[in-house]
Short mmCIF file of C-alpha atoms in Angstrom, two decimals:
data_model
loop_
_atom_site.label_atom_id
_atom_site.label_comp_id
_atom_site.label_asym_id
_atom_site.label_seq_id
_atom_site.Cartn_x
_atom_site.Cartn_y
_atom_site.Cartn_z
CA UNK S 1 11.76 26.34 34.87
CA UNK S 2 11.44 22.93 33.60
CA UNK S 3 15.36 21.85 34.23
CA UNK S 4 17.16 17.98 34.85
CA UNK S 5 16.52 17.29 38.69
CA UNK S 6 17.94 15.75 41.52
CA UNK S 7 14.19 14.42 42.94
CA UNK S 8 11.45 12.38 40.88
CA UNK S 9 8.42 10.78 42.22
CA UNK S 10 6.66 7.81 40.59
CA UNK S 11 3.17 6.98 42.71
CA UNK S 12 2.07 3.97 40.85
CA UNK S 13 4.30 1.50 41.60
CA UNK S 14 3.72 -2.35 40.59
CA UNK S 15 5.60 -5.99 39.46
CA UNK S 16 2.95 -7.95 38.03
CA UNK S 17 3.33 -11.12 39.83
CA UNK S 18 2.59 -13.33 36.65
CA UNK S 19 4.21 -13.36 32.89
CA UNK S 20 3.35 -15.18 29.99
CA UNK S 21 4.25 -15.37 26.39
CA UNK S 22 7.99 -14.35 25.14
CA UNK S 23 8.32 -11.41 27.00
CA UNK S 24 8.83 -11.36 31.12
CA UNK S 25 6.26 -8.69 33.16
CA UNK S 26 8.36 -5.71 34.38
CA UNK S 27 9.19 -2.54 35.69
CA UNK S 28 12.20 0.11 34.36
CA UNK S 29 13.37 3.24 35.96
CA UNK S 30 14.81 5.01 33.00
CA UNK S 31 17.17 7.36 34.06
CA UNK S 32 19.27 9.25 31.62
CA UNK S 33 22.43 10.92 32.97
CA UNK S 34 23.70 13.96 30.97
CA UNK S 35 26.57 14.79 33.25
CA UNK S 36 30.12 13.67 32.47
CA UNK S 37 30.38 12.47 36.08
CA UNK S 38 28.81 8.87 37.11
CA UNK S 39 25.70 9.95 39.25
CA UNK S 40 24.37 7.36 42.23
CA UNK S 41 20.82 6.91 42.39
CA UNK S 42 18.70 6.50 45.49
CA UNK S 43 15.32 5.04 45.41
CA UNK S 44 13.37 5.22 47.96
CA UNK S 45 9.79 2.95 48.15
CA UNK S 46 6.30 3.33 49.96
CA UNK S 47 4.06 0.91 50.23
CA UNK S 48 -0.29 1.18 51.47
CA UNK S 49 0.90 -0.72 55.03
CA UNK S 50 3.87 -1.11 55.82
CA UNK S 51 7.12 1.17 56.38
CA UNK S 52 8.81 2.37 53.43
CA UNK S 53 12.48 0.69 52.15
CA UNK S 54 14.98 3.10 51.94
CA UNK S 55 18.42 3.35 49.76
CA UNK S 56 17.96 1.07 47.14
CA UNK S 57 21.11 2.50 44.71
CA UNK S 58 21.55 2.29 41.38
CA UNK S 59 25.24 3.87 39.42
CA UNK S 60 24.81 5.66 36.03
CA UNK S 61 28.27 6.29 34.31
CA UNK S 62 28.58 10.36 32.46
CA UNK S 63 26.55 10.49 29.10
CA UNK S 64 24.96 7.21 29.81
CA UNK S 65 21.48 5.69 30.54
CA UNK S 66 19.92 3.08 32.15
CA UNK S 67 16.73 1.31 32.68
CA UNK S 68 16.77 0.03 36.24
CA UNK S 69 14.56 -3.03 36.51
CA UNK S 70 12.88 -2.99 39.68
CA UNK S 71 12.89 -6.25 40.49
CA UNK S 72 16.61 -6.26 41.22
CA UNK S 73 16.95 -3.03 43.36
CA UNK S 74 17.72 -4.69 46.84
CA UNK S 75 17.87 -2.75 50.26
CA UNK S 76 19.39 -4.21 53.30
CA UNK S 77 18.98 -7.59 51.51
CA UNK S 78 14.99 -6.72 50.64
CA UNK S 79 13.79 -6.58 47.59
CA UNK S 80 10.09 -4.92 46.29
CA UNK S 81 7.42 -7.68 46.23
CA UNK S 82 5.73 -8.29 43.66
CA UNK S 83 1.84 -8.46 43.26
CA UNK S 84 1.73 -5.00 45.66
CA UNK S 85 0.88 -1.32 45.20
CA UNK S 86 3.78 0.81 45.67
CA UNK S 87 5.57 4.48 45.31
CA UNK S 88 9.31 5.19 44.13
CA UNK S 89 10.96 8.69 45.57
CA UNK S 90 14.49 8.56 42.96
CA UNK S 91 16.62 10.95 44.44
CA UNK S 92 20.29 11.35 42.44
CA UNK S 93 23.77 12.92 43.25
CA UNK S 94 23.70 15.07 39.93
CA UNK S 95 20.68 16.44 37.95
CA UNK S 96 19.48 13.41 35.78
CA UNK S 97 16.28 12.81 33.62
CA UNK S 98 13.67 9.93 34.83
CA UNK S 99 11.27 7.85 32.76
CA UNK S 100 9.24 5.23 34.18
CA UNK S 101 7.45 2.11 32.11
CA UNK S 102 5.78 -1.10 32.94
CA UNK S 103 5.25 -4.16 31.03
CA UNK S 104 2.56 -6.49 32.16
CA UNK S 105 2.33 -9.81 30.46
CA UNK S 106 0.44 -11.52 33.04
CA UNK S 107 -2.72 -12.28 30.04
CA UNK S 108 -0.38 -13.72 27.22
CA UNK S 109 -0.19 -10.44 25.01
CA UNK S 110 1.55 -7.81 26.54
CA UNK S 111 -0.04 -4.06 27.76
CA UNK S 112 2.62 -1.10 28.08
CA UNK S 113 2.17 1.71 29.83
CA UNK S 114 4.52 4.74 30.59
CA UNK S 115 5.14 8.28 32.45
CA UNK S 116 7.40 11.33 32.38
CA UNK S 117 8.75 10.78 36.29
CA UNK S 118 7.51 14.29 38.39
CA UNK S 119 9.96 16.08 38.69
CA UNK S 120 10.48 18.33 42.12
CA UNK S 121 12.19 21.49 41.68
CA UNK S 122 14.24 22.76 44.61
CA UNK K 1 6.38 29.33 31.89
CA UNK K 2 5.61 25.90 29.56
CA UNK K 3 6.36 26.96 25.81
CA UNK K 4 7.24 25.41 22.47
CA UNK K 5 11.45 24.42 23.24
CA UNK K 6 14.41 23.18 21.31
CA UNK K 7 15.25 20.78 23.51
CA UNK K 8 13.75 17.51 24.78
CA UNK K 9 14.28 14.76 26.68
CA UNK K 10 13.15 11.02 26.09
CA UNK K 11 14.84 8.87 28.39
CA UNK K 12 13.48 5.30 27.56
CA UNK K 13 13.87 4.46 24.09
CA UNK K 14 13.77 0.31 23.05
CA UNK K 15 13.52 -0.71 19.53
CA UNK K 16 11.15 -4.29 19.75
CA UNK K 17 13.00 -6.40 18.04
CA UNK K 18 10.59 -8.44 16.79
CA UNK K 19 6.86 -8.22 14.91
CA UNK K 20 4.11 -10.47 13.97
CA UNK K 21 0.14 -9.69 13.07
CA UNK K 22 -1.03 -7.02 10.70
CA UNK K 23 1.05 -3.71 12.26
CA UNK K 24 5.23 -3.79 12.65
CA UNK K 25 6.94 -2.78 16.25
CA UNK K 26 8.07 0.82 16.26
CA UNK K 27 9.28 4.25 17.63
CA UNK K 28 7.77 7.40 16.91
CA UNK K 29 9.34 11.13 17.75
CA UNK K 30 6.23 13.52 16.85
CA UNK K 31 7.66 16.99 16.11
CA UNK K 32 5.41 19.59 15.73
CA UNK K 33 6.58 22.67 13.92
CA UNK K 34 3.99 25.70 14.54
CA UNK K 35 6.95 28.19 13.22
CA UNK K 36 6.48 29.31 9.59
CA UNK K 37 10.28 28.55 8.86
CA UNK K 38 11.26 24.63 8.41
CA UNK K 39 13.29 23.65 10.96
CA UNK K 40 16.14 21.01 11.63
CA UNK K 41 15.84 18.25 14.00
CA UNK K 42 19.03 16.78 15.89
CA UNK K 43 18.84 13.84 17.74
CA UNK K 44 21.44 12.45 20.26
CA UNK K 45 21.17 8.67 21.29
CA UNK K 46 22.62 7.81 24.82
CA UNK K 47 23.15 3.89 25.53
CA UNK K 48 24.10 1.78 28.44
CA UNK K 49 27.18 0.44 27.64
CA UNK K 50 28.50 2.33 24.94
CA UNK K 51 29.32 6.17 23.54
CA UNK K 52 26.36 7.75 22.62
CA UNK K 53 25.80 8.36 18.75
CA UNK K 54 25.32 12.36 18.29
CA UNK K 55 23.63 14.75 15.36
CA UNK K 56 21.23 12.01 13.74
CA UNK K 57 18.99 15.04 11.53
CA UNK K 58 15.36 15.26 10.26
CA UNK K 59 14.02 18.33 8.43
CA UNK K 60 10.37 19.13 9.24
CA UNK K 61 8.53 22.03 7.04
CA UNK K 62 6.74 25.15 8.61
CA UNK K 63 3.37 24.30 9.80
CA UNK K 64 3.64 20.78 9.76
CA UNK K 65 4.26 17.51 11.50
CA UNK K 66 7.07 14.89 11.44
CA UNK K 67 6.17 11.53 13.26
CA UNK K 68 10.02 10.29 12.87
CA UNK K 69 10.41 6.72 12.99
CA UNK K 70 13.39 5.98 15.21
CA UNK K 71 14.66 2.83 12.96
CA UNK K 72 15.58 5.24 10.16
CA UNK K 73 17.58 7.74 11.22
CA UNK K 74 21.36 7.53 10.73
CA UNK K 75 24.77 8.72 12.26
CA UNK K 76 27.43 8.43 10.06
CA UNK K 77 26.63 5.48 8.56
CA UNK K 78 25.28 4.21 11.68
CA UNK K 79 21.44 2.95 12.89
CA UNK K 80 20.12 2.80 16.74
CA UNK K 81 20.30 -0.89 17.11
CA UNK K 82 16.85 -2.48 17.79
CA UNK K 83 16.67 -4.69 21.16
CA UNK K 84 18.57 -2.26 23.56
CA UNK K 85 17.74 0.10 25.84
CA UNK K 86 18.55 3.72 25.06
CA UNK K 87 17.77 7.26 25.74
CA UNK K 88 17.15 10.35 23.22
CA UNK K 89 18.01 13.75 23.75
CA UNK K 90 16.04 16.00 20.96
CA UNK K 91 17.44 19.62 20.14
CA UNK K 92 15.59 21.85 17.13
CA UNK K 93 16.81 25.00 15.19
CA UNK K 94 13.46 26.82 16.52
CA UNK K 95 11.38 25.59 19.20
CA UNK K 96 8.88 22.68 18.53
CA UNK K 97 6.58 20.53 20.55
CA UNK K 98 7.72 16.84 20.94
CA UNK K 99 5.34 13.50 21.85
CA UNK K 100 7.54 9.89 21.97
CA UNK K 101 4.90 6.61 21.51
CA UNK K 102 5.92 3.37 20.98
CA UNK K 103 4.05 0.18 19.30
CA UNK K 104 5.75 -2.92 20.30
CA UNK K 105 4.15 -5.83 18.29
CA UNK K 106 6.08 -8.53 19.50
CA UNK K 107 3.65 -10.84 20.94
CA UNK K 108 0.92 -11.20 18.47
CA UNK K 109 -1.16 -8.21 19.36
CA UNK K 110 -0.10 -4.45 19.89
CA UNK K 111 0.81 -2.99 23.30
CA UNK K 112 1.31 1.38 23.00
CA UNK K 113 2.96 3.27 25.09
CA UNK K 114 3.20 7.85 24.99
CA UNK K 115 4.42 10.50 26.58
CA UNK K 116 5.00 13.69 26.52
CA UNK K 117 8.78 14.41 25.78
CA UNK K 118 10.70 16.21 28.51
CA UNK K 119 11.07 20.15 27.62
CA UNK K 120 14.23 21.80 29.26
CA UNK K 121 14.04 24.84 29.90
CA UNK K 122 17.29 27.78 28.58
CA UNK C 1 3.01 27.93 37.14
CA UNK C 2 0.81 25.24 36.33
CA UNK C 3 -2.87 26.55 35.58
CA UNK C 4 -5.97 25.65 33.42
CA UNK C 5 -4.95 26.79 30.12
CA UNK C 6 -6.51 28.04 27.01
CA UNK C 7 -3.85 26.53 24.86
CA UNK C 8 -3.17 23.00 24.44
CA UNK C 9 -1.09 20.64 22.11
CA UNK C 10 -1.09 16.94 21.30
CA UNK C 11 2.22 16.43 18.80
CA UNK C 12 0.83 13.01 18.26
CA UNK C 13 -2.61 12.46 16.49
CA UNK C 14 -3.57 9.36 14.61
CA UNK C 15 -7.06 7.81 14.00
CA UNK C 16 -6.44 4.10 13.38
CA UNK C 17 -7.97 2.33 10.23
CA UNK C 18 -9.06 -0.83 11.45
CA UNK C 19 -11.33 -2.28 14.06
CA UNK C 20 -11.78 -5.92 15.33
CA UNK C 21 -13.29 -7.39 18.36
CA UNK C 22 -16.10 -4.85 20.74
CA UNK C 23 -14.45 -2.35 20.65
CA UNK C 24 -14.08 0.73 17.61
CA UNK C 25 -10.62 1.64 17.33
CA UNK C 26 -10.85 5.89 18.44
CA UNK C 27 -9.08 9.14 19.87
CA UNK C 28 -10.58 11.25 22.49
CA UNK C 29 -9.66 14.44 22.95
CA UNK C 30 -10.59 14.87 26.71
CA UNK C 31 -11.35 18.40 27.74
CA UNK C 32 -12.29 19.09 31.25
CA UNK C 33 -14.44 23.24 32.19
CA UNK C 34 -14.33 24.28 35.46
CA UNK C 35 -15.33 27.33 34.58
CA UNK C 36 -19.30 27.84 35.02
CA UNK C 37 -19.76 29.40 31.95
CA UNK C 38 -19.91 27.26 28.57
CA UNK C 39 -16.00 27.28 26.62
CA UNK C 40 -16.05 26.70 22.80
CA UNK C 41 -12.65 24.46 22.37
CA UNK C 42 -11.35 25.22 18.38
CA UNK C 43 -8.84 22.46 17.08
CA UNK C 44 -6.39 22.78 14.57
CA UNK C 45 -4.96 19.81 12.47
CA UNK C 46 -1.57 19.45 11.21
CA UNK C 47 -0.33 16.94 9.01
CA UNK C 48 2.95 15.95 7.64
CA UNK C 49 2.58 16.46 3.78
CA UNK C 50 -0.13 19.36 3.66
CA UNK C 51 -1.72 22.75 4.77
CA UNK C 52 -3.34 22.77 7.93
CA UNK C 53 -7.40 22.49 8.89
CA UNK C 54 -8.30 25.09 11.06
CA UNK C 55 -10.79 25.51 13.05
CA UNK C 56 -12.97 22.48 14.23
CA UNK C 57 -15.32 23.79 16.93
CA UNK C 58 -16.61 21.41 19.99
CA UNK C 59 -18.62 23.40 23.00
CA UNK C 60 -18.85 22.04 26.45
CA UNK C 61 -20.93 23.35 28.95
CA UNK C 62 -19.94 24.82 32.60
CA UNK C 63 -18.48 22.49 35.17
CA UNK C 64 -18.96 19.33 32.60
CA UNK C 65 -16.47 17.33 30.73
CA UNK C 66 -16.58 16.35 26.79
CA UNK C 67 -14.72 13.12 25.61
CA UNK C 68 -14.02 14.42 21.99
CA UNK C 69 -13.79 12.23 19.17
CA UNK C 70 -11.56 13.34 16.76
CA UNK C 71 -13.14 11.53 13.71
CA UNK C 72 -16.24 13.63 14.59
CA UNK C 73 -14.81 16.66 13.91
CA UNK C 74 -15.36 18.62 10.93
CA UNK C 75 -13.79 21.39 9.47
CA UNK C 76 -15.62 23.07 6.08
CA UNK C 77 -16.97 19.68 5.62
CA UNK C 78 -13.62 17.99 5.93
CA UNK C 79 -12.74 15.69 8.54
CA UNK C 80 -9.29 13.82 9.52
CA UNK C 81 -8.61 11.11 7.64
CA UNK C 82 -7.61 8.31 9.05
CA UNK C 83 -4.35 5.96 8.67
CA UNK C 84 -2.72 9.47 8.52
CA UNK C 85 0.10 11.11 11.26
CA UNK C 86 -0.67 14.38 12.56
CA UNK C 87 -1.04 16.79 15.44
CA UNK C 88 -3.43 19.17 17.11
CA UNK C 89 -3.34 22.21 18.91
CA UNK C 90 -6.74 23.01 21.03
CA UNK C 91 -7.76 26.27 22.28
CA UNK C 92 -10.19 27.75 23.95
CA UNK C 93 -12.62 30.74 25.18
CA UNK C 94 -11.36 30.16 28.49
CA UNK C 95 -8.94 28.59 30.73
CA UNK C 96 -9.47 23.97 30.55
CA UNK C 97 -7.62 21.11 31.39
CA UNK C 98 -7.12 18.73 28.73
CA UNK C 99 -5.97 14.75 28.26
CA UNK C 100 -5.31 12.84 25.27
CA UNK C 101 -6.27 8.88 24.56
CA UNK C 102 -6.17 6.84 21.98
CA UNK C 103 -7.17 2.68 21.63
CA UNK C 104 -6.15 0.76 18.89
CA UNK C 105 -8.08 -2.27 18.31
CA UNK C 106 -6.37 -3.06 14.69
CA UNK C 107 -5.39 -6.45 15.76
CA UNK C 108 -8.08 -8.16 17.67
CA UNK C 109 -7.12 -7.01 21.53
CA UNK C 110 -7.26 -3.33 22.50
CA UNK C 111 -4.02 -1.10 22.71
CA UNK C 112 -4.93 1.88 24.88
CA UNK C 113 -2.24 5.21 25.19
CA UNK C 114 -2.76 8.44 26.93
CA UNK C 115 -1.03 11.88 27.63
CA UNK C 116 -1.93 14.82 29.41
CA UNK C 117 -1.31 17.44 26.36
CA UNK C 118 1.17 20.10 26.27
CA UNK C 119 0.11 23.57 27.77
CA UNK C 120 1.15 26.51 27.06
CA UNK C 121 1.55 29.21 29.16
CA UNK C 122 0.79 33.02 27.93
CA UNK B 1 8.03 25.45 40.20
CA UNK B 2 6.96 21.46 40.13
CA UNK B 3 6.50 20.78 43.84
CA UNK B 4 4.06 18.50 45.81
CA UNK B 5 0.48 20.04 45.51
CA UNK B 6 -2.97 20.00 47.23
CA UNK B 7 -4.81 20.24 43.66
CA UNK B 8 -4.51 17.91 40.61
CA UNK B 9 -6.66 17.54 37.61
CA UNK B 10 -7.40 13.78 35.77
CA UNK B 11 -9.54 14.72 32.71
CA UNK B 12 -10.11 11.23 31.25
CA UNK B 13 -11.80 9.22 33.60
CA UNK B 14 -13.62 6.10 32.38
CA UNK B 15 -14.21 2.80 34.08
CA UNK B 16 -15.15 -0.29 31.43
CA UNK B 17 -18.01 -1.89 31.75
CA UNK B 18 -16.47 -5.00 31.24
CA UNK B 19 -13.67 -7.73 31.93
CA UNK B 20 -12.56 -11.16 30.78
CA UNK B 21 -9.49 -13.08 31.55
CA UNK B 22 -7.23 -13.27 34.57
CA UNK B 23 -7.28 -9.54 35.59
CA UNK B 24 -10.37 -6.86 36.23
CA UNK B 25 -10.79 -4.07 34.45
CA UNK B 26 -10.18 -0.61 36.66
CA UNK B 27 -8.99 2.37 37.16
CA UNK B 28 -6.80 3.56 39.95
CA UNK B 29 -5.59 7.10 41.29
CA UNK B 30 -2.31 6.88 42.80
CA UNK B 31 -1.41 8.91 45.31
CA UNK B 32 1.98 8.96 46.75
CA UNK B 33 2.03 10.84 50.53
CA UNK B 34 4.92 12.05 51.78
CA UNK B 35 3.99 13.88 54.39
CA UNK B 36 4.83 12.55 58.23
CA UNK B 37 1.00 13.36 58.83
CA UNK B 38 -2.35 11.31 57.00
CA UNK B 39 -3.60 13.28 54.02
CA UNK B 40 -7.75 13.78 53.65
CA UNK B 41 -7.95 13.16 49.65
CA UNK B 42 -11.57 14.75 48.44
CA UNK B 43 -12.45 13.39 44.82
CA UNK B 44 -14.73 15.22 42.65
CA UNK B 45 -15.95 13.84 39.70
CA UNK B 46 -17.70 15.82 36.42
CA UNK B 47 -19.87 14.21 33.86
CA UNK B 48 -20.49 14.73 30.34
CA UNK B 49 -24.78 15.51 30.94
CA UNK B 50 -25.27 15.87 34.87
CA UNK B 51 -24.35 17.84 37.25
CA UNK B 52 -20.93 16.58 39.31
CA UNK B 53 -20.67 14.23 42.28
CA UNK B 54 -18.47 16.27 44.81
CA UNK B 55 -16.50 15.24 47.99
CA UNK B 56 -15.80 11.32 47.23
CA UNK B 57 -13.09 10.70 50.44
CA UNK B 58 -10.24 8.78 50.62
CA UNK B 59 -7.60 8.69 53.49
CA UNK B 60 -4.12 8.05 53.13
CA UNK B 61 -1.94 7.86 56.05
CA UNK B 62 1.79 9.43 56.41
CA UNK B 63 4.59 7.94 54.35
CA UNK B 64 2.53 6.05 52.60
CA UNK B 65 0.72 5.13 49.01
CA UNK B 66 -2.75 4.11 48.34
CA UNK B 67 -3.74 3.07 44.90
CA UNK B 68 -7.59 4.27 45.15
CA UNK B 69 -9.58 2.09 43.30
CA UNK B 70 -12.78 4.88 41.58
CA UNK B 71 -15.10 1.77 41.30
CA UNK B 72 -14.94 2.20 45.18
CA UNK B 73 -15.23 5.58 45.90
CA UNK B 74 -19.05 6.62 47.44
CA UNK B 75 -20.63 10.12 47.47
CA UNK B 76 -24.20 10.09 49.36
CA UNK B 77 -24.59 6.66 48.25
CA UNK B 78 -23.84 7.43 44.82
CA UNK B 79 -21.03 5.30 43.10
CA UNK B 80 -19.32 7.14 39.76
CA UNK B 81 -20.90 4.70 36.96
CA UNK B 82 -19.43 2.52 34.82
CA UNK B 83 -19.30 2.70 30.81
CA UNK B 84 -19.26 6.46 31.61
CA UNK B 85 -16.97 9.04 29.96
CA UNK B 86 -15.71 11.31 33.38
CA UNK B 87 -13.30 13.37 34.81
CA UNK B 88 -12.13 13.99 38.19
CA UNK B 89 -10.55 17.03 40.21
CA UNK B 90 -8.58 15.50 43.36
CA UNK B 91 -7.73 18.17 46.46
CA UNK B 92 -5.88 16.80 49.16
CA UNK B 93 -5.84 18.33 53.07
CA UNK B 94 -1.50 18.39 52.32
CA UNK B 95 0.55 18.35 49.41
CA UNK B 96 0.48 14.81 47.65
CA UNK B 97 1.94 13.56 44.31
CA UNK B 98 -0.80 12.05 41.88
CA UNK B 99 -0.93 9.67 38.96
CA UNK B 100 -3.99 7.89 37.46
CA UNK B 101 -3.94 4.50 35.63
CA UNK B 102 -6.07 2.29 33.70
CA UNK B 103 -6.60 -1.23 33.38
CA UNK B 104 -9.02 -2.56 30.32
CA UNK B 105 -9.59 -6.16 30.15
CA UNK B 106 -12.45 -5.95 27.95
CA UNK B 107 -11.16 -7.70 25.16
CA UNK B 108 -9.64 -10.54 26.69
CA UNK B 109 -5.97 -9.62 26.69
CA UNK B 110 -5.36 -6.03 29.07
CA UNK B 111 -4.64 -2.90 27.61
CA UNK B 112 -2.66 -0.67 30.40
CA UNK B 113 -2.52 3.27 29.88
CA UNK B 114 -0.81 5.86 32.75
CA UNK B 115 -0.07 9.58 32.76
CA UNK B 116 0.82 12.41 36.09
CA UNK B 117 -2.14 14.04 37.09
CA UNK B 118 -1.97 17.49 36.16
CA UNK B 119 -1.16 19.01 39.15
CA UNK B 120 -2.54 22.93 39.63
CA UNK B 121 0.06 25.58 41.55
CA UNK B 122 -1.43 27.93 43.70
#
């Protein structure tokens, strides 16, 4: 039963080091919270060598969204580098919805790409 | 069980503000209605910062498709502002199939993004 | 459960007009049979302001894949026309997997989107 | 039930031929392990008019990503070729999540595209 979820996963992780043009290279976590209460978001990332960063949190207020840029989720004062493969567990204190996009701009025009999150069902 | 639904989930919507070259920056919702009855389209817009706007209708005919263009639909008087991030939720009087794609023209050539919409389950 | 299917749907078909640069704007229905056994895949058009076209036939042979291009399907001599919104709904003689991608080279630079279609379970 | 799986599905598999500009065209399978123990991914690849290339291995250790890059992946000396419509069926020795992505730099500027494996329950 396809349902909101408290776990998404999101294996291809990446900031594109470089922008160019009007627009700035980036990554959004779009998570849209149908709940009347404000959920907290957990992400969780994984990297090819190194240990993963855990508990970088994000707040969505009831019958809100947001597109969490990447970039600024920070964990124990780290942030994600950019320019490196990576993996995003979102884990959330209420049943939410999760989108994921990238821009890259790093060749002057810009490319788009974007996923449904996976959703894990308890 | 995966099945035609009336209800879908799009959680990153953005309305480029801006165009240039031969196509213009857009949203599409692609219903697809295999029921022989027409049936009613409601869509709810969620934002970051602000109550969401709720019932904005399209009408698609029995056997046919309806690639709804996000700038044109209305709530009381009332447009999804281009140039801020949102989220959709999509609910039909019979169940449908949904696709969201978006061109963003901003910076001289195209960049297109798709995915499937979300289906929730009853 | 998620399986091969013998029902597919893509709510968002569209054969782009234009062409510039090395590359021919195109869709691709991708099909994958795991099966051993040849699958005949029928595909159904729907558009927005008339009847459907049933019944465009593609074959692909045991434990191969078929990149389908939509504008080479024919149906009672008719084929899709393009510049035209539609959708598609692919079946088949037995159980296949089944992506959808489409690049837009309209203006100059390639625009490339892609979905894994809808499937529906019996 | 969406869970982690040992079995996904990538049906449009296609490496260009070609690149220009700052970035290199490629695709990459993304696989997210979150398992405390390394995961033996096995890659098999079908082709449009040959038989397939099975058991193309990749190892990714525990709590970790790797963004597999196909141009690298060898099967009895065999590399999958280039300008080649393909698809590929990834098992892994442990449940894994799995998303493929391409990069097309052919014409100058990139063109990005991304979708979730299609993952197959047991």
């Amino acid at each position: 039963m396809n349902q909101s979820e408290t776990r998404w996963l999101i294996p291809d992780g990446y900031i594109p080091p470089e922008s160019s043009g009007q627009l700035e290279s980036h990554e959004s976590v779009c998570v849209l919270n149908l709940n009347k209460e404000e959920v907290t978001v957990m992400i969780n990332v994984y990297f090819e060598d190194r240990d993963p960063l855990f508990g970088m949190e994000a707040v969505v207020p009831g019958q809100r969204t947001k597109h969490i840029r990447t970039a600024g989720l920070v964990s124990n004062g780290e942030r994600i580098p950019s320019g490196v493969p990576y993996a995003m567990e979102v884990t959330a204190s209420l049943p939410i919805f999760v989108q994921y996009s990238r821009l890259d701009s790093t060749q002057a025009e810009n490319a788009l790409m974007s996923v449904m999150a996976y959703p894990v069902h308890k």
